[in-house]
Coordinates of C-alpha atoms in Angstrom, one line a residue:
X1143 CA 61.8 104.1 123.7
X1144 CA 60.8 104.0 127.5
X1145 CA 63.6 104.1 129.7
X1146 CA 62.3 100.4 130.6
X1147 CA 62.5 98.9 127.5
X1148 CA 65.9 100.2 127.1
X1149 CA 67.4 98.7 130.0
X1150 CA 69.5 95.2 129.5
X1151 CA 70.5 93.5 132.5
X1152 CA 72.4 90.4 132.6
X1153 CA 75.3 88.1 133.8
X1154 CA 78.6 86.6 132.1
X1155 CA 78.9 82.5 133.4
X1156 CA 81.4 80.3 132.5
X1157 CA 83.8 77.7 134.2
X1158 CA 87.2 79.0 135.0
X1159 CA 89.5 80.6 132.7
X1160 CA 87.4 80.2 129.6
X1161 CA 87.5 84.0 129.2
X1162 CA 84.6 85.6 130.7
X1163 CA 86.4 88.4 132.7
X1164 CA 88.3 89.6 129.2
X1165 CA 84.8 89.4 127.4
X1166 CA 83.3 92.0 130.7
X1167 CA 86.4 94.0 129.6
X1168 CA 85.8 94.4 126.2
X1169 CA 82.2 94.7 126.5
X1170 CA 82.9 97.8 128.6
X1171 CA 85.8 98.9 125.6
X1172 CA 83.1 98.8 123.2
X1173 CA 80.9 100.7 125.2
X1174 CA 82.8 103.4 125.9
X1175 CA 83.1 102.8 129.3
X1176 CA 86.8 101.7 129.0
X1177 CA 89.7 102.9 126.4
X1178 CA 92.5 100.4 127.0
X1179 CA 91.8 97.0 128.6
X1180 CA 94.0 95.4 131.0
X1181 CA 95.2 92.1 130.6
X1182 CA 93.2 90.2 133.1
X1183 CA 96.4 88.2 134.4
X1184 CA 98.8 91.2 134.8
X1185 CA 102.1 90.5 136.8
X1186 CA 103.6 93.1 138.9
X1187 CA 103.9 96.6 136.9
X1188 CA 101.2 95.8 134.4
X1189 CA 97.2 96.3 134.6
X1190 CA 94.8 93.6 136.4
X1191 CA 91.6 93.5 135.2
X1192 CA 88.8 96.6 135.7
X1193 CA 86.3 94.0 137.5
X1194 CA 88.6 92.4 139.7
X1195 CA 89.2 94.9 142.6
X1196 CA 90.1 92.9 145.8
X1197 CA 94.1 92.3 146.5
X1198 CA 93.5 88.8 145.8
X1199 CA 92.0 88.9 142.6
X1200 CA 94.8 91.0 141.0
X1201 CA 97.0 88.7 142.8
X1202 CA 95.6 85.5 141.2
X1203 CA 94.1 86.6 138.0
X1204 CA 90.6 85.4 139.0
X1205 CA 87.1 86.5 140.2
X1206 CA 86.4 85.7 143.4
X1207 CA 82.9 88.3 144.0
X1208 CA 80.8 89.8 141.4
X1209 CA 81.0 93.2 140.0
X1210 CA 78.7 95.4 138.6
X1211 CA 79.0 97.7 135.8
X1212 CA 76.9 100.1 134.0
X1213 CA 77.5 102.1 130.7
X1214 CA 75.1 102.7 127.7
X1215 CA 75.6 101.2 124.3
X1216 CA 73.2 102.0 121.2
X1217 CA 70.9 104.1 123.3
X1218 CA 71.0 101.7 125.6
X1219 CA 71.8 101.2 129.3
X1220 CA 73.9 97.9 129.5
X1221 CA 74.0 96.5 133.5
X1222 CA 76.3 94.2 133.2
X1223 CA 77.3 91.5 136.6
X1224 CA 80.4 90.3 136.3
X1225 CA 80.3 86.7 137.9
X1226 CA 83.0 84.3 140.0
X1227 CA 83.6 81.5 137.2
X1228 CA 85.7 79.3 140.4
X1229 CA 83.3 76.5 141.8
X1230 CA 84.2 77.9 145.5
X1231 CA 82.0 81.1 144.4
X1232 CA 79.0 79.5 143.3
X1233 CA 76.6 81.1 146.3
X1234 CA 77.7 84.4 145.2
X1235 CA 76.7 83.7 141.5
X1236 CA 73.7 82.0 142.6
X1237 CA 72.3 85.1 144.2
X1238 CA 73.7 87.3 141.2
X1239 CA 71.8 85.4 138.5
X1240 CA 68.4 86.2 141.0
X1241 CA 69.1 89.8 140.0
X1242 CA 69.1 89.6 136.0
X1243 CA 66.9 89.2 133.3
X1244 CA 69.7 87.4 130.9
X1245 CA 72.4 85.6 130.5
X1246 CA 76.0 85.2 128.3
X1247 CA 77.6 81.5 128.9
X1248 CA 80.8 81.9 127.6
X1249 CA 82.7 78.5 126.4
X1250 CA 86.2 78.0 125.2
X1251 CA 86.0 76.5 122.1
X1252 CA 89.2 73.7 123.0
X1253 CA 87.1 72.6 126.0
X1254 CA 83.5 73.1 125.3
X1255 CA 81.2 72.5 128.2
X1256 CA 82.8 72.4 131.6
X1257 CA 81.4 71.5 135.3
X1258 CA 81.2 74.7 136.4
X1259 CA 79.6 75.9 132.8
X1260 CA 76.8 72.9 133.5
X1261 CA 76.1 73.8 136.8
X1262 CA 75.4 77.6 136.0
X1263 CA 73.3 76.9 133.4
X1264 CA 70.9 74.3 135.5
X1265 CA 70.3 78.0 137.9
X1266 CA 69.4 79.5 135.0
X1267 CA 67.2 76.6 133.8
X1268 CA 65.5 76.6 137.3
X1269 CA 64.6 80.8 136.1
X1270 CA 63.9 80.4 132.9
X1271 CA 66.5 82.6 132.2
X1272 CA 67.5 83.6 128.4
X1273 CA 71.1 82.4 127.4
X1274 CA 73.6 83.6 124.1
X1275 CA 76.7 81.3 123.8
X1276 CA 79.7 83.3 122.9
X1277 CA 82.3 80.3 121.6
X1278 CA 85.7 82.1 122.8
X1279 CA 89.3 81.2 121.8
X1280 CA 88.9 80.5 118.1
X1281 CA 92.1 82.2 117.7
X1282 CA 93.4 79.2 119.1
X1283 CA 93.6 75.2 118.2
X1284 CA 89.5 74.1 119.3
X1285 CA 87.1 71.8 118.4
X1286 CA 85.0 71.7 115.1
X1287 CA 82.0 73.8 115.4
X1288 CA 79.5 71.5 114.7
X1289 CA 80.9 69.1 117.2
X1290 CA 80.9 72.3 119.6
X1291 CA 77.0 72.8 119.0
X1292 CA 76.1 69.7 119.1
X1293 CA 77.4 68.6 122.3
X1294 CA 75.4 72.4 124.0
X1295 CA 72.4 70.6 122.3
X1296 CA 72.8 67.2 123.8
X1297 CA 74.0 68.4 126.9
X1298 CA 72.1 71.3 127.6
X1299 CA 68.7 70.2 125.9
X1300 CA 68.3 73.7 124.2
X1301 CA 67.8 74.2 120.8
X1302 CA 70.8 76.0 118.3
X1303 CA 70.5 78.7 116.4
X1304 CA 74.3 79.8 115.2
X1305 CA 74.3 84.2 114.6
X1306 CA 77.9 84.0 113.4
X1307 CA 80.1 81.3 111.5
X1308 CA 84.1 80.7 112.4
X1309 CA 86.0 80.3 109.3
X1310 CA 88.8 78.3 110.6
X1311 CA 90.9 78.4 113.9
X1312 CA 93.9 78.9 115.2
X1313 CA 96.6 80.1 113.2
X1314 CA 93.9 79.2 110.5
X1315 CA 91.2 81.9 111.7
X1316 CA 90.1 84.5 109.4
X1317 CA 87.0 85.4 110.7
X1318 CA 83.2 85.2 111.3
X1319 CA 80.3 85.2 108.7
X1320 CA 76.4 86.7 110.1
X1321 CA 74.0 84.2 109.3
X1322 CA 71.5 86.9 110.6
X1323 CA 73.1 89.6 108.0
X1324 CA 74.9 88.3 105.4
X1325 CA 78.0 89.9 106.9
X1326 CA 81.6 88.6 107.2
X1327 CA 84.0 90.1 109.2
X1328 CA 88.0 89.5 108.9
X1329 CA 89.8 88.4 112.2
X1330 CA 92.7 91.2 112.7
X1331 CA 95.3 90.0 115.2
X1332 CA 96.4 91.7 118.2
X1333 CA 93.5 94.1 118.2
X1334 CA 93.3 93.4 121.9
X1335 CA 93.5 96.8 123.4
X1336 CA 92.0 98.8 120.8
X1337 CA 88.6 98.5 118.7
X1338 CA 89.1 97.9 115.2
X1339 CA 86.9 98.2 112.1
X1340 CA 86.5 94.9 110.7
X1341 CA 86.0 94.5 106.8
X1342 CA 82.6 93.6 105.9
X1343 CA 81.0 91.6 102.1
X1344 CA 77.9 91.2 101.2
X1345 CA 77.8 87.8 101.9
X1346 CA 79.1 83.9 101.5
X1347 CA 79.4 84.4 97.8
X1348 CA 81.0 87.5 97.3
X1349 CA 83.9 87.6 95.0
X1350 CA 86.1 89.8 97.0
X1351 CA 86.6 87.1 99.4
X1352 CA 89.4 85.4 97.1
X1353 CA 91.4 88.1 97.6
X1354 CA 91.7 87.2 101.7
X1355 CA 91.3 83.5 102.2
X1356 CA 92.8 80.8 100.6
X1357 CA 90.4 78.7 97.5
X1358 CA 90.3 75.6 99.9
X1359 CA 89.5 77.5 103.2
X1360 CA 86.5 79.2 101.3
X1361 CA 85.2 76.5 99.9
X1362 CA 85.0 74.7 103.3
X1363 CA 83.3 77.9 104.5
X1364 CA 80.9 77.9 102.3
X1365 CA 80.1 73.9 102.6
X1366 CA 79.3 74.8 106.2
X1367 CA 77.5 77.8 105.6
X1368 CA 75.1 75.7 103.4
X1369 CA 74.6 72.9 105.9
X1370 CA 74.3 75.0 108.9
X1371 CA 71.5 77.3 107.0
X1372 CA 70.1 73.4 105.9
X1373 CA 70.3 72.5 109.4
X1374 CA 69.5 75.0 112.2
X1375 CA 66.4 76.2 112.3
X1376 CA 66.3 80.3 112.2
X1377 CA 66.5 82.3 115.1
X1378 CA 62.9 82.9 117.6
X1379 CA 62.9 85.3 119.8
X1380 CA 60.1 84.2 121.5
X1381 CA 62.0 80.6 121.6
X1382 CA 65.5 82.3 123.4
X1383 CA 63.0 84.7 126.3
X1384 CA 61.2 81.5 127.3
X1385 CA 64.8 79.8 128.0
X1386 CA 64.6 77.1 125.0
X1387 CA 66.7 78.3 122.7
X1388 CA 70.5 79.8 122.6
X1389 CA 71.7 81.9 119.7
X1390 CA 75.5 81.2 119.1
X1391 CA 78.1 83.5 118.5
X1392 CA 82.1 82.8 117.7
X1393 CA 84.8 85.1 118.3
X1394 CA 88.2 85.7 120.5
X1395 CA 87.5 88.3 123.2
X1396 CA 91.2 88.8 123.7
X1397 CA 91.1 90.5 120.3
X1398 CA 88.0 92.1 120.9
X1399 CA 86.6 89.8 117.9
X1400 CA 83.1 89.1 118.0
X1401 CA 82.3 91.5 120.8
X1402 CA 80.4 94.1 118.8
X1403 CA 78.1 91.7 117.3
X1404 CA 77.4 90.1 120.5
X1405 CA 77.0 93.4 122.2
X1406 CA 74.5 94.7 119.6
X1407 CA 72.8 91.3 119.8
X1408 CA 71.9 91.8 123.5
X1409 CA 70.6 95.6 122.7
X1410 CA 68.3 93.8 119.8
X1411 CA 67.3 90.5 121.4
X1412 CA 67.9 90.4 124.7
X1413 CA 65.2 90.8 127.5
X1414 CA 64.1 94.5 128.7
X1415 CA 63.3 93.5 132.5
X1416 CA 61.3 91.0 133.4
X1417 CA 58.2 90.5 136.3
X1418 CA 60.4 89.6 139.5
X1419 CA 59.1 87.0 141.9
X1420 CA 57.5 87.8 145.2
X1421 CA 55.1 86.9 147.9
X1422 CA 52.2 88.0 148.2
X1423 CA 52.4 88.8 144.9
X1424 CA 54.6 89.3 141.5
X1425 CA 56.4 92.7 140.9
X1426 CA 55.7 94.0 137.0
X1427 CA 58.0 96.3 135.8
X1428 CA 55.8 98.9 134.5
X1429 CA 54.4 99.4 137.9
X1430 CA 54.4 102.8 139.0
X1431 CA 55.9 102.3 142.9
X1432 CA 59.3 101.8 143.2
X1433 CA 60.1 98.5 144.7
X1434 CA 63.9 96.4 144.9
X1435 CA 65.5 93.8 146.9
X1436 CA 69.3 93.4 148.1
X1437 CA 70.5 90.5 146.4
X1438 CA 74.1 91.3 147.5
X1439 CA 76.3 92.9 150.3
X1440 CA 80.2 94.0 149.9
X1441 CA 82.2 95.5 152.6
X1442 CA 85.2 97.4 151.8
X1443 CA 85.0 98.2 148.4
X1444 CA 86.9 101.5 149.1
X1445 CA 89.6 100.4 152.0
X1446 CA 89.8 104.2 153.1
X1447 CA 85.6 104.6 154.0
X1448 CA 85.2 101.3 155.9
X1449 CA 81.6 101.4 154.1
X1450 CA 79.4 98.6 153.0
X1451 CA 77.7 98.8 149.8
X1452 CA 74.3 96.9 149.4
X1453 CA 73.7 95.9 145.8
X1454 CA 69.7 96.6 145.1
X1455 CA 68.3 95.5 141.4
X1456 CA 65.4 98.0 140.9
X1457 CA 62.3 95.8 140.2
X1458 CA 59.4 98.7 139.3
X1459 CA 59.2 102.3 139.3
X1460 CA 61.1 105.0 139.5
X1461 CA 64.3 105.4 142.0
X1462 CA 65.2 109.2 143.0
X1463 CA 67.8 110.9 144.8
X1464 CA 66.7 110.9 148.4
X1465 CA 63.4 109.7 147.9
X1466 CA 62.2 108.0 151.2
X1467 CA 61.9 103.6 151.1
X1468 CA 60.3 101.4 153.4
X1469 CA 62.8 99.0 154.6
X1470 CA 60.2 96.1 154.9
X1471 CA 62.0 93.4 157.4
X1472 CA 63.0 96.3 159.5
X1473 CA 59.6 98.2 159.2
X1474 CA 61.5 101.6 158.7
X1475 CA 61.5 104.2 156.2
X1476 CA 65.0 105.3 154.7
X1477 CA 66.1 108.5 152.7
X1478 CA 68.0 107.3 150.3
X1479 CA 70.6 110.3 149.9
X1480 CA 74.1 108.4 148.2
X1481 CA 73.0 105.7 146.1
X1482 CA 75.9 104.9 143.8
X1483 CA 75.9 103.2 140.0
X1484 CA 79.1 101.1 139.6
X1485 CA 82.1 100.9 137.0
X1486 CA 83.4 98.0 138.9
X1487 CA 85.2 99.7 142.0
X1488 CA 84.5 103.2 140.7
X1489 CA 81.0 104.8 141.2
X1490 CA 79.2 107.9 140.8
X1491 CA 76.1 109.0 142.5
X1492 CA 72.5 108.2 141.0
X1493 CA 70.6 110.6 140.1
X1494 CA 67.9 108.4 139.0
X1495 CA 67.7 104.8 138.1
X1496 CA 64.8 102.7 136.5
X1497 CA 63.9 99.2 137.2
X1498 CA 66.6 96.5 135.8
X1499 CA 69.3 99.0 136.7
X1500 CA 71.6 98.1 139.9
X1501 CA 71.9 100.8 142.6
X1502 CA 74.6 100.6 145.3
X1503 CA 73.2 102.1 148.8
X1504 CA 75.8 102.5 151.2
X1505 CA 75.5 101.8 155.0
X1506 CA 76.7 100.2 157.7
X1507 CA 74.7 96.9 158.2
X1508 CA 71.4 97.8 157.9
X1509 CA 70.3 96.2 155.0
X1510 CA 71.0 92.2 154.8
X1511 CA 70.8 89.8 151.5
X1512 CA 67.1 89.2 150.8
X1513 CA 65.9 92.5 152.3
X1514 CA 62.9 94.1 149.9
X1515 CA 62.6 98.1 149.8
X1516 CA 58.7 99.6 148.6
X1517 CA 56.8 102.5 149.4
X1518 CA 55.4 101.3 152.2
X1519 CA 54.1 98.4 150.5
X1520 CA 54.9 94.7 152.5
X1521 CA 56.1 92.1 150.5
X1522 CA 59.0 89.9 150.0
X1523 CA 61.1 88.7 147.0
X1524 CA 61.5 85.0 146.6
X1525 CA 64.1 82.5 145.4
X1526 CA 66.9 84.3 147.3
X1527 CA 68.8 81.8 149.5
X1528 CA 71.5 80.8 151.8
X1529 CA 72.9 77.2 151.6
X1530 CA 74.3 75.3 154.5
X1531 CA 78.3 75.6 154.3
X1532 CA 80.4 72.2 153.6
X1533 CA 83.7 73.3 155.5
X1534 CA 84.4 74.5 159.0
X1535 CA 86.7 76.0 160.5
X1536 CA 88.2 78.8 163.2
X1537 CA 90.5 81.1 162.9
X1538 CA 93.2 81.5 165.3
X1539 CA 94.6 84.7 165.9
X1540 CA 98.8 85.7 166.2
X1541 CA 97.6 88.9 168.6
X1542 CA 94.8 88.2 170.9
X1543 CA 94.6 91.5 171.4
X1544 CA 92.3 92.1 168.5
X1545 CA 89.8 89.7 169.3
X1546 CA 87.1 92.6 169.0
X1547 CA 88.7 93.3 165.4
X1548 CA 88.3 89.7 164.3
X1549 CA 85.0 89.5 165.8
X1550 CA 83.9 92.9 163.3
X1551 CA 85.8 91.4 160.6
X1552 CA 84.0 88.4 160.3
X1553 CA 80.5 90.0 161.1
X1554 CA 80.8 91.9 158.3
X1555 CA 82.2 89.3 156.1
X1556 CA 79.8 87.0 156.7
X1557 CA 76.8 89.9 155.9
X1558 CA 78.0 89.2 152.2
X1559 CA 76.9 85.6 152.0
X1560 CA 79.9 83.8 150.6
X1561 CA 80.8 82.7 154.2
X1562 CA 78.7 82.0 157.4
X1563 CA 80.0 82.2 161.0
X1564 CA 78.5 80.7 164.2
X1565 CA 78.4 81.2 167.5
X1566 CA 78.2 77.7 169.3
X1567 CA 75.8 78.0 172.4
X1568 CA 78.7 76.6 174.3
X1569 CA 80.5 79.4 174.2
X1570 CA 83.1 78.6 172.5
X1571 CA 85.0 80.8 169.8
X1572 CA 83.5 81.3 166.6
X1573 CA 83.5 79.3 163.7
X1574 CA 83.7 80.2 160.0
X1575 CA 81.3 77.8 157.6
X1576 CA 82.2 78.2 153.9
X1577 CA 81.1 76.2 150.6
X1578 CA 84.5 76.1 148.6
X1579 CA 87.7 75.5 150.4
X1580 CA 89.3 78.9 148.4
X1581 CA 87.0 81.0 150.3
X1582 CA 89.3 80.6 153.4
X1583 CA 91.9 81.9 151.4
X1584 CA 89.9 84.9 150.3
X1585 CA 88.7 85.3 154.2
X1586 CA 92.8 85.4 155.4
X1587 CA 93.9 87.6 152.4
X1588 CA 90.8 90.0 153.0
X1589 CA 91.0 89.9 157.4
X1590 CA 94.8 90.7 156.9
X1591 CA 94.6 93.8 153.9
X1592 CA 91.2 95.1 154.6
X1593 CA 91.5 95.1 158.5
X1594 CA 94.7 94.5 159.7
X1595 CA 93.9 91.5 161.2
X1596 CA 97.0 88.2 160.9
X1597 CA 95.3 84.8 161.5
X1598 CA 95.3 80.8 160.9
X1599 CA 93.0 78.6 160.1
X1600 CA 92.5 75.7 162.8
X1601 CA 90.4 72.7 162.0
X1602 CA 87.1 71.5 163.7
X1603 CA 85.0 68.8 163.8
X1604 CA 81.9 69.5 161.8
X1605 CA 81.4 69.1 158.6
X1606 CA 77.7 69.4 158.3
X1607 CA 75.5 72.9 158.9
X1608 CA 71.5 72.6 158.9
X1609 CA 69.7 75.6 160.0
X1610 CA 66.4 74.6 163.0
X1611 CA 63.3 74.9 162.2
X1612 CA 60.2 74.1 164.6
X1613 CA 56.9 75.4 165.4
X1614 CA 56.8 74.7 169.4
X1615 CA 59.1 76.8 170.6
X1616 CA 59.3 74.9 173.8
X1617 CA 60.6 71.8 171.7
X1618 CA 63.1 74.1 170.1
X1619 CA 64.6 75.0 173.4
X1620 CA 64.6 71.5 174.6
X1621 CA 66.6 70.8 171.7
X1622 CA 69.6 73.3 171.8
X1623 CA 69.9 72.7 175.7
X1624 CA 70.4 68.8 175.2
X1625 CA 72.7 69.9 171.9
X1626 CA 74.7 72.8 173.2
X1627 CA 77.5 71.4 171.7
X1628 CA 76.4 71.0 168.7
X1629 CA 74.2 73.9 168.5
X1630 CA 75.0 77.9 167.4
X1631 CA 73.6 81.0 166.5
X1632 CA 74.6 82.7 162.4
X1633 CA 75.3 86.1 162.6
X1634 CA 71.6 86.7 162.3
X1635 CA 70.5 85.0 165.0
X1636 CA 68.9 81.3 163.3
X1637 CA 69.4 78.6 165.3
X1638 CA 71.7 76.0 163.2
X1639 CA 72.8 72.6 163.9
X1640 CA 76.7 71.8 163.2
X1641 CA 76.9 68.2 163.0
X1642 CA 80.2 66.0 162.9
X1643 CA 79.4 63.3 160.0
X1644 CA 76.6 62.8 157.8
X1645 CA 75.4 59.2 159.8
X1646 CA 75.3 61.7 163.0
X1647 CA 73.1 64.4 161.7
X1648 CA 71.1 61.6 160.3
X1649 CA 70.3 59.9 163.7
X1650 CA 69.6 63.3 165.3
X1651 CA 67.1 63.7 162.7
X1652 CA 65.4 60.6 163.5
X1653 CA 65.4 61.4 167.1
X1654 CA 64.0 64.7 167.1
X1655 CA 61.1 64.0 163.6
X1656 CA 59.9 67.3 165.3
X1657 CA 62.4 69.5 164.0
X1658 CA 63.0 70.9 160.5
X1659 CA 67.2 70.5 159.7
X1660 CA 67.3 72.6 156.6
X1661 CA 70.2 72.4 154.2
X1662 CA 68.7 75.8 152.2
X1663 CA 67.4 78.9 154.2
X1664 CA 65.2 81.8 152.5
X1665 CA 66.9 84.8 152.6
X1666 CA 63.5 87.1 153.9

């Protein structure tokens, strides 16, 4: 096997608290990568979870960036990004999905298909990106299955194909039957920190099953087994790579039940990577150059190095220990010396890396989201954007003494995409543009423990952000000098235009036809 073909890189989605972090957990217990997992909601004293680093997500229990983590599994190497399920984290998902070749949508079987769960899945309907529903919590009271499958059917418009079978739920759960294999495995509470063998038949009809489930349960089991095989037609692999169909597993991550088969279902089924979008032209993976783009920036992920860690998914040849790149939007070459692969917050320096692995290359701002790295080679990768931020506001500091710290703080912040900051032409102080109103938390929590920084939030007036866009340059400056109110510089230097209400930015549209006001900016 080609050290291609036996990458697998993909993402976990869900909507809050349907259980995708303690699925990332276990899927790094059963690969070895982990030997206890932490319960993702620890208190004080006890464990938070292995991909949730920052101060605020141990705090909170939640994911608020996403987190990479590579291990090998079945001889092979599992890249696994580890998503923000919380609405307010959306960009930073959006530009993780850009980055894999798969997907897991995890559901909890009480609540099926939630908003954040349905807006996930339309990205990855807008890539064509593969998708296996894992069913979680059927350790706990949830809807029938059937009713479960039909409604990622109807609302989803993919076609079913069920892997694994619940028997039960709840107090009532004793396990999952392989359609695929004709296996069943026995649910074993309070397995969660551990791996445990499961016991295995030879199928539905086996006669050792009356020794472990009650005559009435089994019968119902194997009612539904017949009408599912009557009903769902069998699994296509060609079906699930073009992004029509979902295979459907059951299982309770907390008890690390179901893991294994979904883990070995992603070694069997799941896309080695894929041909990566760019202009002038697509990127295969076979190629011999190496080529990758930055599809995400995190500063601080060790509080004692001040560094900033670039996040590059390899798209074709062969990455090397201080191997030169050409840094295409800069026009430079780089030797890249330190490249790091991840376990979350811990890392360990590449050696080598193949495309569909992740490769963190630390630095100190050179590299921006979007930014493409060849051998010499000049082309960029598309589909990686920006959107306009829905809230503003400043931040007021309690020592005005460390206006330069604030000033670095939020440079750097802002680098990683979840939060823009302008600079009005006015002159006036900065202001912070974010999509979700959490992020401001985030922003305080992380200005405060990551740089020492204590400051408020203080409303403004905007609450609309379109980045200019005009061809006479002359009209451009007209513009911002009849508009320096109004008008600002991002950190990178784009014009943007910060209007007060929607009706406003609508007249200035009008006013100006001239002018592109764009909600959505290429990240290039």
């Amino acid at each position: 096997m080609s050290p291609i073909s036996q990458r697998r890189t993909f993402a976990i989605i869900s909507h809050p608290d349907a259980g995708k972090t303690t699925l990332t957990e276990k899927l790094l217990l059963f690969g070895g990568a982990i030997h206890l997992a932490g319960a993702v909601k620890a208190k004080k004293g006890g464990q938070s979870a292995r991909s949730d680093w920052m101060e605020i997500e141990k705090a909170r229990g939640i994911s608020v960036t996403a987190s990479v983590m590579t291990f090998e599994y079945n001889n092979h190497t599992i890249n696994l990004l580890d998503t923000p399920g919380h609405k307010d984290f959306s960009e930073d998902t959006y530009r993780t999905l850009t980055a894999v070749d798969s997907a897991v949508m995890v559901l909890d079987a009480a609540k099926g298909i939630e908003a954040q769960t349905l807006k996930l899945f339309e990205v990855c309907r807008l890539r064509d990106t593969p998708i296996i529903s894992f069913i979680n919590k059927m350790d706990r009271e949830a809807r029938e299955p059937f009713a479960l499958l039909d409604e990622i059917e109807q609302r989803l418009a993919l076609d079913i194909c069920p892997i694994t079978w619940p028997i039960g739920m709840g107090e009532r759960f004793r396990g999952c039957f392989n359609l695929a294999t004709g296996t069943l495995y026995l649910f074993d509470s309070g397995q969660g920190a551990k791996i445990a063998d499961s016991i295995q038949f030879s199928g539905a009809d086996d006669p050792r099953l009356d020794e472990h489930i009650p005559a009435a349960e089994l019968e119902k089991f194997r009612e539904e087994v017949a009408m599912v095989q009557a009903i769902y037609p069998p699994f296509h692999r060609q079906s699930y790579l073009e992004g029509h169909l979902t295979p459907v597993f059951f299982g309770s991550a907390l008890n690390n039940f179901g893991v294994r088969e979904l883990l070995e279902a992603l070694c069997e089924i799941a896309p080695s990577p894929r041909i990566q979008a760019a202009e002038p032209r697509s990127i295969a993976p076979e190629e011999s150059k190496f080529t990758g783009f930055v599809f995400k920036i995190q500063a601080n992920m060790d509080k004692n190095h001040r560094d900033r860690i670039a996040f590059v998914r390899i798209c074709s040849g062969r990455y090397t220990r201080g191997m030169k790149a050409f840094h295409v939007r800069d026009k430079k070459w780089l030797t890249l010396n330190n490249p790091v692969l991840f376990l979350a917050r811990e890392r360990e320096l590449a050696e080598e890396a193949w495309p569909g692995d992740i490769i963190g290359i630390p630095g100190h701002g050179h590299l921006h989201i979007g930014d493409a790295l060849t051998e010499g080679e000049t082309l960029y990768f598309t589909g990686i954007p920006s959107f306009a931020p829905e809230l503003f506001q400043r931040v007021h500091l309690e020592d005005p003494l460390k206006s330069k710290q604030l000033k670095s703080a939020l440079e750097q912040l802002s680098e990683e995409g979840a939060s823009q900051i302008f600079k009005p032409l006015d002159g006036s102080p900065w202001i912070i543009g974010v999509v979700g109103a959490l992020q401001f938390d985030v922003i305080a929590s992380r200005l405060k423990s990551e740089y020492g920084v204590n400051g408020s939030f203080e409303a403004v007036q905007f609450t609309n952000a379109r980045w200019l866009k005009c061809p006479d340059a002359l009209k451009l400056h007209e513009f911002c000098d009849k508009n320096k109110y109004n008008t600002a510089e991002d950190a990178h230097g784009h014009l943007a235009y910060l209007a007060p209400n929607a009706w406003h930015l609508e007249r200035i549209q009008k006013d100006w036809p001239e002018i592109e006001f764009l909600k959505v900016r290429e990240n290039r």
